[in-house]
PDB file of C-alpha atoms in Angstrom:
ATOM      1  CA  UNK A   1      95.238 -14.543 -75.342  1.00 64.00           C
ATOM      2  CA  UNK A   2      98.957 -13.978 -74.840  1.00 71.00           C
ATOM      3  CA  UNK A   3     100.882 -16.555 -72.777  1.00 78.00           C
ATOM      4  CA  UNK A   4      99.864 -16.254 -69.130  1.00 80.00           C
ATOM      5  CA  UNK A   5     101.965 -18.719 -67.198  1.00 82.00           C
ATOM      6  CA  UNK A   6     105.277 -16.933 -67.490  1.00 85.00           C
ATOM      7  CA  UNK A   7     107.601 -15.938 -64.688  1.00 84.00           C
ATOM      8  CA  UNK A   8     106.922 -12.273 -65.434  1.00 85.00           C
ATOM      9  CA  UNK A   9     103.153 -12.731 -65.113  1.00 89.00           C
ATOM     10  CA  UNK A  10     102.799 -15.042 -62.121  1.00 92.00           C
ATOM     11  CA  UNK A  11     102.844 -12.436 -59.351  1.00 92.00           C
ATOM     12  CA  UNK A  12     100.263 -10.310 -61.170  1.00 93.00           C
ATOM     13  CA  UNK A  13      98.102 -13.340 -61.991  1.00 94.00           C
ATOM     14  CA  UNK A  14      98.285 -14.275 -58.326  1.00 95.00           C
ATOM     15  CA  UNK A  15      97.005 -10.838 -57.301  1.00 95.00           C
ATOM     16  CA  UNK A  16      94.393 -10.781 -60.061  1.00 95.00           C
ATOM     17  CA  UNK A  17      92.832 -14.026 -58.838  1.00 96.00           C
ATOM     18  CA  UNK A  18      92.997 -13.577 -55.057  1.00 96.00           C
ATOM     19  CA  UNK A  19      89.667 -13.644 -53.266  1.00 96.00           C
ATOM     20  CA  UNK A  20      88.599 -10.166 -52.159  1.00 93.00           C
ATOM     21  CA  UNK A  21      87.812  -9.319 -48.559  1.00 92.00           C
ATOM     22  CA  UNK A  22      84.189  -9.888 -47.514  1.00 95.00           C
ATOM     23  CA  UNK A  23      82.885  -7.175 -45.172  1.00 96.00           C
ATOM     24  CA  UNK A  24      81.298  -8.015 -41.842  1.00 98.00           C
ATOM     25  CA  UNK A  25      77.562  -7.310 -41.874  1.00 98.00           C
ATOM     26  CA  UNK A  26      77.899  -4.884 -38.968  1.00 98.00           C
ATOM     27  CA  UNK A  27      80.945  -2.643 -39.037  1.00 97.00           C
ATOM     28  CA  UNK A  28      83.894  -3.460 -36.798  1.00 95.00           C
ATOM     29  CA  UNK A  29      84.844  -0.895 -34.163  1.00 94.00           C
ATOM     30  CA  UNK A  30      87.350  -0.739 -31.318  1.00 91.00           C
ATOM     31  CA  UNK A  31      88.930  -3.963 -30.051  1.00 87.00           C
ATOM     32  CA  UNK A  32      87.153  -6.044 -32.669  1.00 88.00           C
ATOM     33  CA  UNK A  33      83.675  -5.230 -31.360  1.00 94.00           C
ATOM     34  CA  UNK A  34      80.838  -4.661 -33.780  1.00 97.00           C
ATOM     35  CA  UNK A  35      79.038  -1.339 -34.082  1.00 97.00           C
ATOM     36  CA  UNK A  36      75.359  -0.760 -34.961  1.00 97.00           C
ATOM     37  CA  UNK A  37      76.418   0.512 -38.402  1.00 97.00           C
ATOM     38  CA  UNK A  38      75.409  -1.852 -41.210  1.00 98.00           C
ATOM     39  CA  UNK A  39      78.032  -2.325 -43.924  1.00 97.00           C
ATOM     40  CA  UNK A  40      75.707  -4.008 -46.416  1.00 97.00           C
ATOM     41  CA  UNK A  41      72.035  -2.997 -46.588  1.00 97.00           C
ATOM     42  CA  UNK A  42      70.496  -5.819 -48.603  1.00 98.00           C
ATOM     43  CA  UNK A  43      68.007  -4.719 -51.260  1.00 97.00           C
ATOM     44  CA  UNK A  44      66.786  -8.113 -52.517  1.00 98.00           C
ATOM     45  CA  UNK A  45      66.382 -11.664 -51.242  1.00 98.00           C
ATOM     46  CA  UNK A  46      69.311 -12.856 -49.120  1.00 98.00           C
ATOM     47  CA  UNK A  47      70.836 -16.285 -49.768  1.00 98.00           C
ATOM     48  CA  UNK A  48      72.502 -17.688 -46.654  1.00 98.00           C
ATOM     49  CA  UNK A  49      75.285 -20.275 -46.665  1.00 98.00           C
ATOM     50  CA  UNK A  50      77.417 -21.664 -43.865  1.00 98.00           C
ATOM     51  CA  UNK A  51      80.817 -20.042 -43.375  1.00 98.00           C
ATOM     52  CA  UNK A  52      83.182 -22.983 -43.126  1.00 98.00           C
ATOM     53  CA  UNK A  53      86.256 -22.429 -40.937  1.00 97.00           C
ATOM     54  CA  UNK A  54      89.272 -23.778 -42.778  1.00 96.00           C
ATOM     55  CA  UNK A  55      91.666 -22.170 -45.220  1.00 96.00           C
ATOM     56  CA  UNK A  56      90.766 -20.275 -48.371  1.00 97.00           C
ATOM     57  CA  UNK A  57      91.866 -22.025 -51.582  1.00 97.00           C
ATOM     58  CA  UNK A  58      91.465 -21.434 -55.304  1.00 98.00           C
ATOM     59  CA  UNK A  59      91.718 -23.300 -58.581  1.00 97.00           C
ATOM     60  CA  UNK A  60      92.793 -20.926 -61.364  1.00 96.00           C
ATOM     61  CA  UNK A  61      91.848 -22.336 -64.772  1.00 95.00           C
ATOM     62  CA  UNK A  62      93.726 -20.909 -67.765  1.00 92.00           C
ATOM     63  CA  UNK A  63      94.205 -22.030 -71.379  1.00 89.00           C
ATOM     64  CA  UNK A  64      97.691 -23.212 -70.367  1.00 89.00           C
ATOM     65  CA  UNK A  65      96.850 -25.225 -67.280  1.00 91.00           C
ATOM     66  CA  UNK A  66      95.306 -25.097 -63.819  1.00 94.00           C
ATOM     67  CA  UNK A  67      96.989 -23.530 -60.806  1.00 95.00           C
ATOM     68  CA  UNK A  68      96.194 -24.184 -57.155  1.00 97.00           C
ATOM     69  CA  UNK A  69      96.551 -21.358 -54.682  1.00 96.00           C
ATOM     70  CA  UNK A  70      95.975 -20.447 -51.076  1.00 96.00           C
ATOM     71  CA  UNK A  71      94.469 -17.072 -50.195  1.00 93.00           C
ATOM     72  CA  UNK A  72      97.856 -15.367 -50.622  1.00 94.00           C
ATOM     73  CA  UNK A  73     100.063 -17.565 -52.798  1.00 94.00           C
ATOM     74  CA  UNK A  74     100.082 -19.831 -55.828  1.00 94.00           C
ATOM     75  CA  UNK A  75     101.225 -23.276 -54.682  1.00 94.00           C
ATOM     76  CA  UNK A  76     101.233 -25.623 -57.682  1.00 94.00           C
ATOM     77  CA  UNK A  77     100.294 -25.975 -61.360  1.00 91.00           C
ATOM     78  CA  UNK A  78      99.259 -29.002 -63.411  1.00 89.00           C
ATOM     79  CA  UNK A  79     102.426 -30.605 -64.729  1.00 85.00           C
ATOM     80  CA  UNK A  80     104.549 -29.616 -61.741  1.00 85.00           C
ATOM     81  CA  UNK A  81     106.142 -32.429 -59.769  1.00 74.00           C
ATOM     82  CA  UNK A  82     106.960 -30.353 -56.698  1.00 78.00           C
ATOM     83  CA  UNK A  83     104.400 -28.397 -54.702  1.00 88.00           C
ATOM     84  CA  UNK A  84     104.027 -26.342 -51.560  1.00 83.00           C
ATOM     85  CA  UNK A  85     102.410 -28.642 -48.958  1.00 84.00           C
ATOM     86  CA  UNK A  86     100.859 -25.796 -46.923  1.00 82.00           C
ATOM     87  CA  UNK A  87      97.749 -26.940 -45.025  1.00 81.00           C
ATOM     88  CA  UNK A  88      97.170 -29.847 -47.383  1.00 91.00           C
ATOM     89  CA  UNK A  89      95.641 -27.558 -50.022  1.00 95.00           C
ATOM     90  CA  UNK A  90      97.369 -29.111 -53.034  1.00 95.00           C
ATOM     91  CA  UNK A  91      96.803 -32.678 -51.822  1.00 94.00           C
ATOM     92  CA  UNK A  92      93.096 -31.913 -51.382  1.00 95.00           C
ATOM     93  CA  UNK A  93      92.635 -30.156 -54.741  1.00 96.00           C
ATOM     94  CA  UNK A  94      95.059 -31.860 -57.129  1.00 94.00           C
ATOM     95  CA  UNK A  95      92.504 -34.325 -58.519  1.00 94.00           C
ATOM     96  CA  UNK A  96      90.094 -31.438 -59.158  1.00 95.00           C
ATOM     97  CA  UNK A  97      92.878 -29.566 -60.958  1.00 95.00           C
ATOM     98  CA  UNK A  98      93.590 -32.515 -63.255  1.00 93.00           C
ATOM     99  CA  UNK A  99      89.874 -32.858 -63.991  1.00 92.00           C
ATOM    100  CA  UNK A 100      89.513 -29.156 -64.791  1.00 93.00           C
ATOM    101  CA  UNK A 101      92.575 -29.233 -67.043  1.00 89.00           C
ATOM    102  CA  UNK A 102      90.693 -31.520 -69.427  1.00 83.00           C
ATOM    103  CA  UNK A 103      88.042 -28.869 -70.048  1.00 82.00           C
ATOM    104  CA  UNK A 104      88.403 -25.972 -72.460  1.00 71.00           C
ATOM    105  CA  UNK A 105      89.082 -22.569 -70.875  1.00 78.00           C
ATOM    106  CA  UNK A 106      90.273 -20.790 -74.005  1.00 75.00           C
ATOM    107  CA  UNK A 107      88.466 -17.459 -73.815  1.00 73.00           C
ATOM    108  CA  UNK A 108      88.760 -16.637 -70.139  1.00 83.00           C
ATOM    109  CA  UNK A 109      90.395 -17.351 -66.813  1.00 93.00           C
ATOM    110  CA  UNK A 110      87.926 -19.073 -64.493  1.00 95.00           C
ATOM    111  CA  UNK A 111      88.654 -19.205 -60.762  1.00 97.00           C
ATOM    112  CA  UNK A 112      86.942 -21.615 -58.373  1.00 98.00           C
ATOM    113  CA  UNK A 113      87.103 -20.462 -54.745  1.00 98.00           C
ATOM    114  CA  UNK A 114      86.425 -22.644 -51.752  1.00 98.00           C
ATOM    115  CA  UNK A 115      87.442 -23.741 -48.296  1.00 98.00           C
ATOM    116  CA  UNK A 116      89.804 -26.610 -47.536  1.00 98.00           C
ATOM    117  CA  UNK A 117      88.923 -27.778 -44.036  1.00 97.00           C
ATOM    118  CA  UNK A 118      89.107 -30.642 -41.611  1.00 96.00           C
ATOM    119  CA  UNK A 119      92.083 -32.609 -40.294  1.00 95.00           C
ATOM    120  CA  UNK A 120      95.088 -30.419 -39.530  1.00 93.00           C
ATOM    121  CA  UNK A 121      93.531 -27.256 -40.968  1.00 95.00           C
ATOM    122  CA  UNK A 122      93.396 -24.532 -38.350  1.00 93.00           C
ATOM    123  CA  UNK A 123      92.048 -24.352 -34.837  1.00 94.00           C
ATOM    124  CA  UNK A 124      88.549 -25.476 -35.889  1.00 96.00           C
ATOM    125  CA  UNK A 125      89.678 -28.772 -37.453  1.00 96.00           C
ATOM    126  CA  UNK A 126      87.916 -30.914 -34.825  1.00 97.00           C
ATOM    127  CA  UNK A 127      84.607 -29.204 -35.522  1.00 97.00           C
ATOM    128  CA  UNK A 128      84.561 -30.965 -38.895  1.00 98.00           C
ATOM    129  CA  UNK A 129      86.687 -34.114 -38.586  1.00 97.00           C
ATOM    130  CA  UNK A 130      87.484 -36.452 -35.732  1.00 95.00           C
ATOM    131  CA  UNK A 131      89.943 -38.413 -37.881  1.00 90.00           C
ATOM    132  CA  UNK A 132      92.363 -37.679 -40.743  1.00 90.00           C
ATOM    133  CA  UNK A 133      89.837 -36.373 -43.266  1.00 95.00           C
ATOM    134  CA  UNK A 134      89.864 -33.136 -45.226  1.00 96.00           C
ATOM    135  CA  UNK A 135      87.187 -31.683 -47.460  1.00 97.00           C
ATOM    136  CA  UNK A 136      86.664 -28.862 -49.944  1.00 98.00           C
ATOM    137  CA  UNK A 137      83.530 -26.761 -50.273  1.00 98.00           C
ATOM    138  CA  UNK A 138      83.023 -24.372 -53.190  1.00 98.00           C
ATOM    139  CA  UNK A 139      81.687 -20.917 -52.299  1.00 98.00           C
ATOM    140  CA  UNK A 140      82.338 -18.685 -55.341  1.00 98.00           C
ATOM    141  CA  UNK A 141      83.367 -18.682 -58.993  1.00 97.00           C
ATOM    142  CA  UNK A 142      84.946 -15.760 -60.849  1.00 96.00           C
ATOM    143  CA  UNK A 143      85.075 -15.262 -64.636  1.00 94.00           C
ATOM    144  CA  UNK A 144      87.796 -13.011 -66.069  1.00 94.00           C
ATOM    145  CA  UNK A 145      87.540 -12.445 -69.828  1.00 92.00           C
ATOM    146  CA  UNK A 146      90.671 -12.732 -71.937  1.00 87.00           C
ATOM    147  CA  UNK A 147      90.905  -9.059 -72.913  1.00 89.00           C
ATOM    148  CA  UNK A 148      90.489  -7.976 -69.288  1.00 92.00           C
ATOM    149  CA  UNK A 149      93.211 -10.368 -68.130  1.00 92.00           C
ATOM    150  CA  UNK A 150      95.617  -9.078 -70.783  1.00 90.00           C
ATOM    151  CA  UNK A 151      94.903  -5.489 -69.798  1.00 92.00           C
ATOM    152  CA  UNK A 152      95.259  -6.097 -66.062  1.00 92.00           C
ATOM    153  CA  UNK A 153      98.511  -8.044 -66.376  1.00 92.00           C
ATOM    154  CA  UNK A 154     100.083  -4.986 -67.983  1.00 91.00           C
ATOM    155  CA  UNK A 155      99.271  -2.822 -64.953  1.00 93.00           C
ATOM    156  CA  UNK A 156     101.358  -2.207 -61.827  1.00 91.00           C
ATOM    157  CA  UNK A 157     100.738  -4.566 -58.925  1.00 89.00           C
ATOM    158  CA  UNK A 158      99.188  -1.879 -56.714  1.00 92.00           C
ATOM    159  CA  UNK A 159      96.566  -1.094 -59.382  1.00 94.00           C
ATOM    160  CA  UNK A 160      95.609  -4.765 -59.649  1.00 94.00           C
ATOM    161  CA  UNK A 161      95.191  -5.009 -55.887  1.00 92.00           C
ATOM    162  CA  UNK A 162      93.046  -1.861 -55.742  1.00 93.00           C
ATOM    163  CA  UNK A 163      90.911  -3.094 -58.660  1.00 94.00           C
ATOM    164  CA  UNK A 164      90.325  -6.418 -56.910  1.00 92.00           C
ATOM    165  CA  UNK A 165      89.388  -4.892 -53.565  1.00 89.00           C
ATOM    166  CA  UNK A 166      86.956  -2.463 -55.238  1.00 89.00           C
ATOM    167  CA  UNK A 167      84.787  -5.155 -56.863  1.00 87.00           C
ATOM    168  CA  UNK A 168      86.640  -5.416 -60.154  1.00 92.00           C
ATOM    169  CA  UNK A 169      86.181  -9.186 -60.438  1.00 94.00           C
ATOM    170  CA  UNK A 170      83.018 -10.630 -61.998  1.00 94.00           C
ATOM    171  CA  UNK A 171      81.456 -13.385 -59.891  1.00 96.00           C
ATOM    172  CA  UNK A 172      78.896 -15.981 -60.887  1.00 96.00           C
ATOM    173  CA  UNK A 173      75.375 -15.834 -59.530  1.00 97.00           C
ATOM    174  CA  UNK A 174      74.191 -18.308 -56.921  1.00 97.00           C
ATOM    175  CA  UNK A 175      72.419 -20.407 -59.553  1.00 97.00           C
ATOM    176  CA  UNK A 176      75.459 -20.350 -61.872  1.00 96.00           C
ATOM    177  CA  UNK A 177      77.706 -21.482 -58.991  1.00 97.00           C
ATOM    178  CA  UNK A 178      75.317 -24.335 -58.298  1.00 97.00           C
ATOM    179  CA  UNK A 179      75.397 -25.366 -61.960  1.00 96.00           C
ATOM    180  CA  UNK A 180      79.205 -25.222 -62.166  1.00 95.00           C
ATOM    181  CA  UNK A 181      79.537 -27.209 -58.944  1.00 96.00           C
ATOM    182  CA  UNK A 182      77.269 -29.922 -60.347  1.00 96.00           C
ATOM    183  CA  UNK A 183      79.148 -29.945 -63.653  1.00 94.00           C
ATOM    184  CA  UNK A 184      82.605 -30.345 -62.125  1.00 94.00           C
ATOM    185  CA  UNK A 185      81.718 -32.403 -59.063  1.00 95.00           C
ATOM    186  CA  UNK A 186      82.310 -29.845 -56.322  1.00 97.00           C
ATOM    187  CA  UNK A 187      80.445 -29.922 -53.019  1.00 97.00           C
ATOM    188  CA  UNK A 188      78.975 -26.483 -52.312  1.00 98.00           C
ATOM    189  CA  UNK A 189      79.092 -24.743 -48.959  1.00 98.00           C
ATOM    190  CA  UNK A 190      75.920 -25.801 -47.123  1.00 97.00           C
ATOM    191  CA  UNK A 191      72.862 -23.736 -48.009  1.00 97.00           C
ATOM    192  CA  UNK A 192      70.911 -22.430 -45.028  1.00 95.00           C
ATOM    193  CA  UNK A 193      67.958 -20.717 -46.696  1.00 96.00           C
ATOM    194  CA  UNK A 194      66.717 -17.674 -48.578  1.00 98.00           C
ATOM    195  CA  UNK A 195      65.266 -14.693 -46.688  1.00 98.00           C
ATOM    196  CA  UNK A 196      63.416 -11.594 -47.785  1.00 98.00           C
ATOM    197  CA  UNK A 197      65.441  -8.415 -47.324  1.00 97.00           C
ATOM    198  CA  UNK A 198      62.320  -6.952 -45.676  1.00 96.00           C
ATOM    199  CA  UNK A 199      62.679  -9.285 -42.692  1.00 95.00           C
ATOM    200  CA  UNK A 200      66.476  -9.449 -42.628  1.00 97.00           C
ATOM    201  CA  UNK A 201      67.778  -8.408 -39.172  1.00 97.00           C
ATOM    202  CA  UNK A 202      69.184  -4.881 -38.866  1.00 96.00           C
ATOM    203  CA  UNK A 203      70.170  -4.459 -35.224  1.00 97.00           C
ATOM    204  CA  UNK A 204      73.065  -6.129 -33.451  1.00 97.00           C
ATOM    205  CA  UNK A 205      70.893  -8.157 -31.083  1.00 97.00           C
ATOM    206  CA  UNK A 206      68.504  -9.230 -33.821  1.00 97.00           C
ATOM    207  CA  UNK A 207      71.433 -10.322 -35.998  1.00 97.00           C
ATOM    208  CA  UNK A 208      72.974 -12.266 -33.098  1.00 96.00           C
ATOM    209  CA  UNK A 209      69.673 -14.000 -32.381  1.00 96.00           C
ATOM    210  CA  UNK A 210      69.202 -14.813 -36.074  1.00 97.00           C
ATOM    211  CA  UNK A 211      72.743 -16.155 -36.323  1.00 97.00           C
ATOM    212  CA  UNK A 212      72.180 -18.443 -33.340  1.00 96.00           C
ATOM    213  CA  UNK A 213      69.833 -20.477 -35.514  1.00 96.00           C
ATOM    214  CA  UNK A 214      72.835 -21.673 -37.530  1.00 97.00           C
ATOM    215  CA  UNK A 215      75.088 -22.809 -34.686  1.00 96.00           C
ATOM    216  CA  UNK A 216      75.433 -26.413 -35.878  1.00 97.00           C
ATOM    217  CA  UNK A 217      77.667 -27.076 -38.864  1.00 98.00           C
ATOM    218  CA  UNK A 218      76.274 -28.942 -41.850  1.00 97.00           C
ATOM    219  CA  UNK A 219      79.783 -29.486 -43.230  1.00 97.00           C
ATOM    220  CA  UNK A 220      81.010 -32.149 -40.802  1.00 97.00           C
ATOM    221  CA  UNK A 221      83.133 -34.812 -42.470  1.00 97.00           C
ATOM    222  CA  UNK A 222      82.205 -37.543 -39.993  1.00 95.00           C
ATOM    223  CA  UNK A 223      79.587 -38.117 -37.339  1.00 93.00           C
ATOM    224  CA  UNK A 224      81.993 -37.785 -34.411  1.00 96.00           C
ATOM    225  CA  UNK A 225      83.140 -34.257 -35.302  1.00 97.00           C
ATOM    226  CA  UNK A 226      82.155 -31.559 -32.802  1.00 97.00           C
ATOM    227  CA  UNK A 227      80.080 -29.650 -35.356  1.00 97.00           C
ATOM    228  CA  UNK A 228      80.203 -26.032 -34.206  1.00 97.00           C
ATOM    229  CA  UNK A 229      79.752 -23.605 -37.121  1.00 97.00           C
ATOM    230  CA  UNK A 230      81.864 -20.469 -37.609  1.00 98.00           C
ATOM    231  CA  UNK A 231      79.007 -18.342 -38.920  1.00 98.00           C
ATOM    232  CA  UNK A 232      77.221 -17.552 -42.164  1.00 98.00           C
ATOM    233  CA  UNK A 233      77.752 -15.676 -45.406  1.00 98.00           C
ATOM    234  CA  UNK A 234      74.829 -13.701 -46.783  1.00 98.00           C
ATOM    235  CA  UNK A 235      74.558 -12.639 -50.419  1.00 98.00           C
ATOM    236  CA  UNK A 236      72.046 -11.590 -53.031  1.00 98.00           C
ATOM    237  CA  UNK A 237      71.324 -13.986 -55.895  1.00 98.00           C
ATOM    238  CA  UNK A 238      73.525 -12.027 -58.304  1.00 97.00           C
ATOM    239  CA  UNK A 239      76.270 -11.600 -55.666  1.00 96.00           C
ATOM    240  CA  UNK A 240      76.208  -7.832 -55.996  1.00 96.00           C
ATOM    241  CA  UNK A 241      75.911  -7.638 -52.190  1.00 97.00           C
ATOM    242  CA  UNK A 242      77.709  -9.948 -49.764  1.00 98.00           C
ATOM    243  CA  UNK A 243      78.592  -9.930 -46.058  1.00 98.00           C
ATOM    244  CA  UNK A 244      79.697 -12.322 -43.326  1.00 98.00           C
ATOM    245  CA  UNK A 245      78.340 -12.843 -39.817  1.00 98.00           C
ATOM    246  CA  UNK A 246      80.599 -14.737 -37.405  1.00 98.00           C
ATOM    247  CA  UNK A 247      79.639 -16.041 -33.986  1.00 97.00           C
ATOM    248  CA  UNK A 248      82.814 -14.822 -32.327  1.00 96.00           C
ATOM    249  CA  UNK A 249      82.207 -11.216 -33.462  1.00 96.00           C
ATOM    250  CA  UNK A 250      78.701 -11.068 -31.972  1.00 97.00           C
ATOM    251  CA  UNK A 251      79.728 -12.919 -28.802  1.00 95.00           C
ATOM    252  CA  UNK A 252      82.644 -10.527 -28.287  1.00 94.00           C
ATOM    253  CA  UNK A 253      80.267  -7.590 -28.697  1.00 95.00           C
ATOM    254  CA  UNK A 254      77.113  -8.794 -26.925  1.00 93.00           C
ATOM    255  CA  UNK A 255      78.029 -11.905 -25.004  1.00 77.00           C
ATOM    256  CA  UNK A 256      76.320 -15.230 -25.561  1.00 66.00           C
TER     257      UNK A 256
END
């Protein structure tokens, strides 16, 4: 693999490894209200995890080092003395980055995606922490092979963005994510169950009622946190289908 961590490559590598948008389960209409249209019609068992309300973060593992990024920007790399302190992302993930650096990522770029949450992180901070504690929960892992990375880094930025938003990245299955989390010591987003696609709710009201069963967060960092969950993420085992269901979307549309 050609050198990756060069000034010329960083903006493209940033775009290449951003987390793609997850669609809402029901389509969004006027004024943020949901419509009866289903964006993702699940065709196999649905794995449900809690949607933690913090800030999206990523650990980008390359043969030359590990970078830490927010949803939009790269913030720090192993070996750097100065970092962007935004939302405590680097402070929360730096030890993980040093640990990952000691493993061999010679044939691919591997990206660990998760949520940094808790003290000082967004409006929902008190739902998870009553004191100065932050956590990180892993929700996805992406594998980008060396030849693909080399090819994509030679493309214009707009092509990389379009490729990413049209499912160009290859994500690990649920079981592979679990195995990688265990291997590297990551806490996973809380698992809420597996449901047959045959009984998965289709209508707006049914989805709202189903979602109400997951109102209490399992990701609290201490016992005094308020503990209100943001919603859930639903995916198939191979991650070929994925969607999010948020309480505020269904409450805005249907009321409580």
